[in-house]
Coordinates of C-alpha atoms in Angstrom, one line a residue:
M1 CA 34.4 -63.6 41.0
G2 CA 33.4 -62.0 37.7
S3 CA 30.3 -60.9 35.8
H4 CA 28.9 -62.6 32.7
V5 CA 26.3 -60.6 30.7
V6 CA 23.8 -62.4 28.6
R7 CA 22.7 -60.2 25.8
T8 CA 19.4 -60.3 23.7
P9 CA 20.3 -62.6 20.8
D10 CA 19.9 -61.8 17.1
I11 CA 16.9 -64.0 16.2
G12 CA 17.3 -63.2 12.5
E13 CA 15.1 -61.9 9.7
G14 CA 16.1 -58.3 10.3
I15 CA 14.5 -58.2 13.8
A16 CA 15.8 -55.3 15.8
E17 CA 13.9 -55.8 19.0
V18 CA 12.0 -58.4 20.9
E19 CA 9.4 -58.4 23.7
L20 CA 10.3 -59.9 27.1
V21 CA 7.3 -62.0 28.0
A22 CA 8.5 -64.1 31.0
W23 CA 11.3 -64.4 33.5
H24 CA 12.1 -67.9 34.7
V25 CA 14.7 -66.7 37.3
K26 CA 15.0 -63.8 39.8
V27 CA 17.8 -61.9 41.4
G28 CA 19.7 -64.2 43.8
D29 CA 18.9 -67.4 42.0
M30 CA 21.6 -69.9 41.2
V31 CA 21.4 -71.0 37.6
Q32 CA 23.0 -73.9 35.7
E33 CA 24.3 -74.0 32.2
D34 CA 21.4 -74.4 29.6
Q35 CA 18.8 -73.5 32.2
V36 CA 16.1 -71.3 30.6
L37 CA 16.4 -67.7 31.9
A38 CA 13.7 -65.9 30.0
D39 CA 11.2 -66.0 27.1
V40 CA 11.2 -63.4 24.4
M41 CA 8.7 -63.0 21.6
T42 CA 8.6 -61.8 18.0
D43 CA 6.1 -62.4 15.2
K44 CA 4.0 -64.5 17.6
A45 CA 6.9 -67.0 18.1
T46 CA 8.3 -67.4 21.6
V47 CA 12.0 -68.1 22.0
E48 CA 13.6 -69.4 25.1
I49 CA 16.9 -67.8 26.2
P50 CA 19.2 -70.4 28.0
S51 CA 22.1 -69.6 30.3
P52 CA 25.5 -70.2 28.8
V53 CA 27.2 -70.3 32.3
V54 CA 26.8 -71.5 35.9
G55 CA 26.4 -68.7 38.4
K56 CA 24.2 -66.4 40.5
V57 CA 21.7 -63.9 39.0
V58 CA 22.7 -60.4 40.2
A59 CA 20.5 -58.2 37.9
L60 CA 17.7 -58.4 35.4
G61 CA 17.8 -56.2 32.4
A62 CA 14.1 -55.4 31.9
E63 CA 10.6 -55.9 33.1
V64 CA 8.1 -58.3 31.6
G65 CA 6.3 -56.6 28.7
K66 CA 9.2 -54.3 27.7
L67 CA 10.7 -54.2 24.2
I68 CA 14.5 -55.0 24.2
S69 CA 16.9 -54.2 21.4
V70 CA 18.9 -57.0 20.0
G71 CA 22.3 -56.9 21.7
A72 CA 21.1 -55.1 24.8
E73 CA 21.9 -56.6 28.3
L74 CA 19.3 -59.1 29.2
I75 CA 20.7 -60.5 32.5
R76 CA 23.9 -60.3 34.5
I77 CA 25.2 -63.4 36.2
E78 CA 28.0 -63.6 38.8
V79 CA 30.4 -66.4 37.9
E80 CA 33.6 -68.0 39.0
G81 CA 36.6 -66.4 37.2
A82 CA 36.8 -63.3 35.1
G83 CA 33.4 -63.5 33.3
N84 CA 32.9 -61.7 30.0
V85 CA 32.9 -58.0 31.2
R86 CA 35.4 -55.9 33.0
G87 CA 34.9 -55.4 36.7
D88 CA 32.6 -57.3 39.0
A89 CA 28.9 -57.2 39.5
A90 CA 29.2 -54.5 42.1
S91 CA 30.8 -52.1 39.7
A92 CA 28.6 -52.9 36.8
P93 CA 26.3 -50.2 35.5
S94 CA 22.8 -50.3 36.9
L95 CA 20.2 -52.2 34.8
A96 CA 16.5 -51.6 34.5
V97 CA 15.7 -54.2 37.2
A98 CA 18.0 -54.5 40.2
A99 CA 17.6 -56.5 43.3
P100 CA 14.0 -56.0 44.5
A101 CA 13.2 -53.7 47.4
A102 CA 10.4 -54.4 49.7
V103 CA 7.1 -54.2 48.0
V104 CA 4.8 -51.6 49.5
V105 CA 1.2 -51.0 48.5
T106 CA 0.2 -47.4 49.0
P107 CA -3.3 -46.1 48.7
S108 CA -4.0 -43.4 46.1
P109 CA -6.9 -41.0 46.2
L110 CA -7.3 -41.2 42.4
R111 CA -6.5 -44.0 40.0
G112 CA -3.3 -43.3 38.1
E113 CA -1.8 -41.1 40.9
G114 CA 1.3 -42.3 42.7
R115 CA 2.7 -45.8 42.4
G116 CA 0.5 -48.7 41.4
E117 CA -0.2 -51.8 43.4
G118 CA 2.8 -54.1 43.9
Q119 CA 5.3 -51.5 42.6
A120 CA 8.6 -51.4 44.6
A121 CA 9.0 -48.3 46.7
P122 CA 12.4 -46.5 46.8
A123 CA 14.6 -47.7 49.6
S124 CA 14.5 -44.3 51.3
V125 CA 10.7 -44.4 51.8
A126 CA 9.7 -45.6 55.2
A127 CA 7.1 -48.2 55.7
P128 CA 3.6 -46.6 55.6
E129 CA 1.6 -46.1 58.8
P130 CA -1.4 -48.3 59.3
I131 CA -4.5 -46.9 57.7
T132 CA -7.1 -45.9 60.2
L133 CA -10.7 -45.6 59.1
K134 CA -12.2 -42.6 60.7
P135 CA -16.0 -42.6 61.4
T136 CA -18.1 -40.3 59.4
A137 CA -21.3 -38.5 60.5
K138 CA -23.1 -39.9 57.5
R139 CA -25.9 -42.1 58.6
A140 CA -26.5 -45.5 57.0
T141 CA -29.7 -46.0 55.0
P142 CA -32.4 -46.9 57.6
Q143 CA -33.9 -50.3 57.4
P144 CA -37.1 -51.5 59.2
P145 CA -36.6 -51.6 63.0
T146 CA -35.2 -54.9 64.2
R147 CA -37.3 -54.9 67.4
P148 CA -41.0 -54.2 68.2
A149 CA -42.1 -50.6 68.3
G150 CA -41.6 -49.1 71.8
D151 CA -39.0 -51.8 72.7
K152 CA -36.0 -49.8 73.9
P153 CA -32.6 -51.0 72.7
I154 CA -30.3 -52.2 75.5
A155 CA -26.7 -51.0 75.3
S156 CA -23.9 -49.8 77.5
P157 CA -23.0 -46.1 77.6
A158 CA -19.8 -46.8 75.7
V159 CA -21.7 -48.6 72.9
R160 CA -24.3 -45.8 72.8
H161 CA -21.5 -43.1 72.5
R162 CA -19.8 -45.0 69.7
A163 CA -23.1 -45.5 67.9
W164 CA -23.7 -41.7 68.2
E165 CA -20.2 -41.0 66.7
L166 CA -20.9 -43.4 63.8
G167 CA -24.3 -42.0 63.1
I168 CA -26.1 -45.3 63.9
E169 CA -29.6 -45.5 65.4
L170 CA -29.5 -48.4 67.8
R171 CA -33.1 -49.3 67.1
F172 CA -31.9 -50.6 63.7
V173 CA -29.2 -52.8 65.2
N174 CA -29.6 -56.5 66.2
G175 CA -28.2 -57.2 69.6
S176 CA -26.4 -60.5 70.2
G177 CA -25.7 -60.1 73.9
P178 CA -27.8 -61.3 76.9
A179 CA -31.5 -60.2 76.6
G180 CA -30.7 -58.7 73.2
R181 CA -28.0 -56.3 74.5
I182 CA -26.2 -54.5 71.7
L183 CA -22.4 -55.0 71.8
H184 CA -19.6 -53.3 70.0
E185 CA -19.4 -56.4 67.7
D186 CA -23.0 -55.7 66.7
L187 CA -22.1 -52.2 65.6
D188 CA -19.2 -53.7 63.5
V189 CA -21.6 -56.2 61.8
Y190 CA -24.0 -53.3 61.1
L191 CA -21.3 -51.2 59.5
A192 CA -20.0 -54.2 57.5
S193 CA -23.5 -54.8 56.1
R194 CA -23.8 -51.1 55.2
G195 CA -27.1 -50.8 57.2
Q196 CA -28.6 -54.0 56.0
P197 CA -30.0 -56.3 58.8
A198 CA -27.3 -58.5 60.1
T199 CA -29.2 -61.7 59.3
A200 CA -29.6 -60.6 55.7
A201 CA -25.9 -59.7 55.5
R202 CA -24.8 -63.1 56.8
G203 CA -27.2 -65.0 54.6
S204 CA -26.9 -63.0 51.3
A205 CA -23.2 -63.1 50.5
M206 CA -24.1 -63.6 46.8
Y207 CA -25.5 -60.1 46.8
A208 CA -22.7 -58.4 48.6
E209 CA -21.0 -55.5 47.0
R210 CA -17.5 -56.2 45.5
H211 CA -14.8 -53.5 45.1
E212 CA -11.7 -55.4 44.2
E213 CA -9.8 -54.4 41.0
E214 CA -7.3 -56.2 38.9
Q215 CA -4.9 -54.7 36.4
I216 CA -3.6 -57.1 33.7
P217 CA -0.8 -55.9 31.5
V218 CA -1.4 -56.5 27.8
I219 CA 1.9 -58.2 26.9
G220 CA 3.3 -61.1 24.9
L221 CA 0.9 -62.8 22.5
R222 CA -2.1 -60.9 23.8
R223 CA -0.3 -57.6 22.8
K224 CA 0.5 -59.0 19.3
I225 CA -3.1 -60.1 18.9
A226 CA -4.4 -56.6 20.0
Q227 CA -2.0 -54.8 17.6
K228 CA -2.9 -57.1 14.7
M229 CA -6.7 -56.8 15.3
Q230 CA -6.4 -53.0 15.6
D231 CA -4.4 -52.8 12.4
A232 CA -6.9 -55.0 10.5
K233 CA -9.9 -53.0 11.6
R234 CA -8.2 -49.7 11.0
R235 CA -7.0 -50.6 7.5
I236 CA -9.6 -52.9 6.1
P237 CA -13.2 -51.9 5.4
H238 CA -14.9 -55.2 6.3
F239 CA -18.2 -56.4 5.1
S240 CA -19.8 -59.7 6.1
Y241 CA -22.0 -62.2 4.3
V242 CA -23.9 -65.0 6.1
E243 CA -25.4 -68.0 4.4
E244 CA -27.3 -71.0 5.7
I245 CA -26.1 -74.4 4.6
D246 CA -27.8 -77.8 4.9
V247 CA -25.1 -80.2 6.0
T248 CA -27.3 -83.3 6.6
E249 CA -25.7 -85.2 3.6
L250 CA -22.2 -83.9 4.6
E251 CA -22.6 -85.2 8.1
D252 CA -23.9 -88.6 6.8
L253 CA -20.9 -88.8 4.4
R254 CA -18.5 -88.0 7.3
A255 CA -20.0 -90.7 9.5
K256 CA -19.7 -93.3 6.7
L257 CA -16.0 -92.3 6.0
N258 CA -15.2 -92.5 9.7
A259 CA -16.9 -95.8 10.0
K260 CA -14.8 -97.3 7.2
Y261 CA -11.4 -95.4 7.5
A262 CA -11.1 -94.0 11.0
A263 CA -8.9 -96.9 12.2
T264 CA -6.4 -96.6 9.3
R265 CA -6.6 -93.0 8.2
G266 CA -7.8 -91.1 11.2
K267 CA -11.1 -89.6 12.2
L268 CA -12.5 -86.7 10.2
T269 CA -14.1 -83.7 11.8
M270 CA -16.2 -81.1 9.9
L271 CA -13.2 -78.8 9.4
P272 CA -11.2 -80.6 6.8
L273 CA -14.4 -81.1 4.7
I274 CA -15.0 -77.3 4.8
A275 CA -11.3 -76.7 4.1
R276 CA -11.5 -78.8 0.9
A277 CA -14.7 -76.9 -0.2
V278 CA -12.8 -73.6 0.2
V279 CA -9.9 -74.9 -1.9
L280 CA -12.2 -75.9 -4.7
A281 CA -14.1 -72.6 -4.5
V282 CA -11.0 -70.4 -4.9
R283 CA -10.2 -72.1 -8.2
E284 CA -13.3 -70.4 -9.5
F285 CA -12.7 -67.2 -7.5
P286 CA -9.0 -66.6 -7.3
Q287 CA -9.5 -63.1 -6.1
M288 CA -10.4 -64.5 -2.7
N289 CA -7.0 -66.3 -2.3
A290 CA -5.0 -63.2 -2.2
R291 CA -3.1 -60.6 -0.1
F292 CA -3.4 -56.9 -0.5
D293 CA -0.4 -54.7 0.1
D294 CA -2.3 -51.4 0.6
D295 CA 0.9 -49.4 1.1
A296 CA 2.2 -50.4 -2.4
G297 CA -1.3 -50.6 -3.9
V298 CA -0.7 -54.2 -5.1
I299 CA -2.9 -57.3 -4.9
T300 CA -1.1 -60.6 -5.2
R301 CA -3.3 -63.6 -6.1
Y302 CA -1.9 -67.1 -5.3
G303 CA -2.2 -70.4 -7.0
A304 CA -1.1 -72.1 -3.8
V305 CA -3.7 -72.2 -1.1
H306 CA -1.9 -71.5 2.2
L307 CA -4.9 -72.0 4.5
G308 CA -4.8 -70.3 7.9
I309 CA -6.7 -72.2 10.6
A310 CA -7.5 -70.0 13.6
A311 CA -6.7 -71.9 16.8
Q312 CA -7.6 -70.8 20.4
T313 CA -4.8 -71.3 22.9
E314 CA -4.4 -70.4 26.6
A315 CA -2.2 -67.5 25.5
G316 CA -4.7 -66.3 22.9
L317 CA -5.7 -66.7 19.3
M318 CA -3.0 -68.1 16.9
V319 CA -3.3 -68.8 13.2
P320 CA -1.1 -71.7 12.1
V321 CA -1.0 -72.3 8.3
V322 CA -1.7 -75.5 6.3
R323 CA 0.8 -75.1 3.4
H324 CA -0.4 -76.0 0.0
A325 CA -3.8 -77.1 1.2
E326 CA -4.7 -77.8 -2.5
S327 CA -2.3 -80.8 -2.5
H328 CA -3.9 -82.5 0.5
D329 CA -6.8 -85.0 0.6
L330 CA -9.3 -85.0 3.4
W331 CA -7.3 -87.2 5.7
S332 CA -3.9 -85.4 5.2
T333 CA -5.7 -82.1 5.7
S334 CA -7.2 -83.4 8.9
A335 CA -3.8 -84.7 10.2
E336 CA -2.1 -81.4 9.4
I337 CA -4.8 -79.3 11.1
A338 CA -4.5 -81.5 14.2
R339 CA -0.7 -81.3 14.2
L340 CA -0.7 -77.5 13.9
A341 CA -3.4 -77.0 16.5
E342 CA -1.6 -79.1 19.0
G343 CA 1.6 -77.3 18.3
A344 CA -0.1 -73.9 18.8
R345 CA -1.6 -75.0 22.1
S346 CA 1.7 -76.4 23.4
G347 CA 3.7 -73.5 22.2
K348 CA 5.9 -75.8 20.0
V349 CA 4.7 -74.6 16.6
A350 CA 7.5 -73.2 14.4
R351 CA 7.6 -69.5 13.6
E352 CA 7.4 -70.1 9.9
E353 CA 4.2 -72.1 10.4
L354 CA 2.4 -69.0 11.8
S355 CA 2.8 -66.7 8.8
G356 CA 2.2 -66.6 5.0
S357 CA -1.5 -67.6 4.9
T358 CA -3.5 -66.5 1.9
I359 CA -7.0 -67.2 3.2
T360 CA -8.2 -68.2 6.7
I361 CA -10.9 -70.3 8.3
T362 CA -12.1 -69.6 11.8
S363 CA -14.4 -71.8 13.9
L364 CA -15.6 -72.0 17.5
G365 CA -17.0 -75.5 17.0
A366 CA -20.0 -76.2 19.3
L367 CA -19.7 -72.6 20.6
G368 CA -19.9 -71.1 17.1
G369 CA -23.2 -69.3 17.6
I370 CA -25.6 -68.4 14.9
V371 CA -23.8 -65.5 13.3
T372 CA -20.3 -64.1 13.7
T373 CA -18.4 -61.2 12.1
P374 CA -14.8 -62.5 11.9
V375 CA -11.9 -60.0 11.5
I376 CA -9.8 -60.5 8.4
N377 CA -6.3 -61.8 9.0
H378 CA -4.4 -58.8 7.4
P379 CA -3.1 -58.6 4.7
E380 CA -5.5 -61.3 3.4
V381 CA -8.8 -60.2 1.8
A382 CA -11.2 -62.9 3.0
I383 CA -12.0 -65.1 6.0
I384 CA -14.5 -67.9 6.4
G385 CA -16.3 -68.2 9.8
V386 CA -17.9 -71.5 10.7
N387 CA -20.9 -71.5 13.0
R388 CA -22.3 -74.5 14.9
V389 CA -24.5 -77.2 13.4
V390 CA -28.1 -77.4 14.7
E391 CA -30.9 -79.7 13.9
R392 CA -34.2 -78.0 13.1
P393 CA -37.4 -78.5 11.0
M394 CA -37.1 -77.5 7.4
M395 CA -39.5 -77.7 4.4
R396 CA -38.5 -80.3 1.8
G397 CA -40.9 -81.4 -1.0
G398 CA -43.8 -79.9 0.9
L399 CA -43.0 -81.8 4.0
V400 CA -41.5 -80.7 7.3
V401 CA -38.4 -82.7 8.0
A402 CA -35.5 -82.5 10.5
R403 CA -32.3 -81.3 8.8
R404 CA -28.9 -80.4 10.2
M405 CA -28.2 -76.7 9.4
M406 CA -25.0 -74.6 9.7
N407 CA -24.3 -71.0 8.9
L408 CA -21.1 -69.7 7.3
S409 CA -20.3 -66.1 8.4
S410 CA -17.6 -64.7 6.1
S411 CA -15.9 -61.3 6.0
F412 CA -14.3 -59.6 3.0
D413 CA -12.1 -56.6 2.2
H414 CA -14.5 -54.3 0.3
R415 CA -11.6 -52.4 -1.2
V416 CA -10.8 -55.3 -3.5
I417 CA -13.8 -57.7 -3.2
D418 CA -17.2 -56.7 -4.5
G419 CA -20.3 -57.9 -2.7
L420 CA -21.6 -59.9 -5.7
H421 CA -18.3 -61.9 -6.0
A422 CA -18.3 -62.5 -2.3
A423 CA -21.8 -63.9 -2.4
E424 CA -21.0 -66.1 -5.5
F425 CA -17.9 -67.4 -3.7
V426 CA -19.9 -68.4 -0.6
Q427 CA -22.6 -70.0 -2.8
A428 CA -19.9 -72.1 -4.5
I429 CA -18.8 -73.4 -1.1
R430 CA -22.4 -74.0 -0.2
A431 CA -23.1 -76.0 -3.4
T432 CA -20.1 -78.3 -2.7
L433 CA -21.0 -78.9 0.9
E434 CA -24.6 -79.7 0.1
A435 CA -23.5 -82.1 -2.6
P436 CA -20.5 -83.6 -0.7
A437 CA -19.6 -86.2 -3.3
M438 CA -18.0 -83.3 -5.1
L439 CA -15.3 -83.2 -2.4
L440 CA -14.0 -86.5 -3.6
V441 CA -13.8 -85.8 -7.3
E442 CA -11.9 -83.3 -9.4

């Protein structure tokens, strides 16, 4: 038998390290050739690492959430034959994660002291003794007596002695034994309810105190998002501008286009219409379709509109990019948005489709709220936030009429975008959306 070491692959583009986001095997598992061993991530793209051999997993090279250098040992597999390293698995150097020891949870008097929950204890540490809860002399908060005044509680000497040790006054305890006799079980119920009457404790579980805690490592895509948002807020002085838009005519146009073309061209949502309005507006305000390299002090304005579309996935927020949005009509924009969103949700979107955007649209659809303050997708300088459409009364021609209204909540980089230009840019988008025939002409 020999050992075969699978090393962290060179994914390219000068990447020196990757983050381990998932193991698909554990020590002791038998693996087949091409079976997925682990997932690693870089630049928001997840890459599966397959097994090149058949064998048994003897060691894992790192814990989930750790950064691994390209070329470092990822996993060691016992194989038939010589393998690709000298010596067998037993003589191989220890890796970061060896065969797991028994998992022992040890209580700690203060958070952060000792080992955390679920952390493997060293083999030399004996199993912990059962934890015994010792009674205290502190009395529970008295509640109204559970029996009429002067009615003496009935209990055995053993129960009375235990109640005295626990600091419980028996007159506050409901007895479940014959003739209302207080039993040891009644003391347990009283303690569990922290002095509340037993009937209230049994019937008011929805008000019971909860003390569980859960620690969730920030790894993988969630860590990438956190780092990017922190970087954006640290580096960019945001300011937001919110404008109300009457989308009644826009919704009517969309309904008519869907009625005529949905079967042959696909159904339009609101998003491709807004995307087209943004494309038209940046022709007049090219400073919005730009990226700012603040380290070099250089602003790059683009003729091409590479439109980022923020998409929520189970793993977190991703921003796939519609390349050359200026070259797409409404239906091809819609199809591309749908393709990218589905790819992001399924994890099949290509890495190059998640970078290079020049301006971004973010929308929560029906959950879009009234106003948002979106975070700019660094190093861009502008982001357009779409809020939900609501119908409400508006004044038109001296009459109160029902209109469908929507807010655009947009954020800008105040280092390179002046407030006046930001307002003019949003007003240009508004003018197009409120006269939607302009979306179909040049």
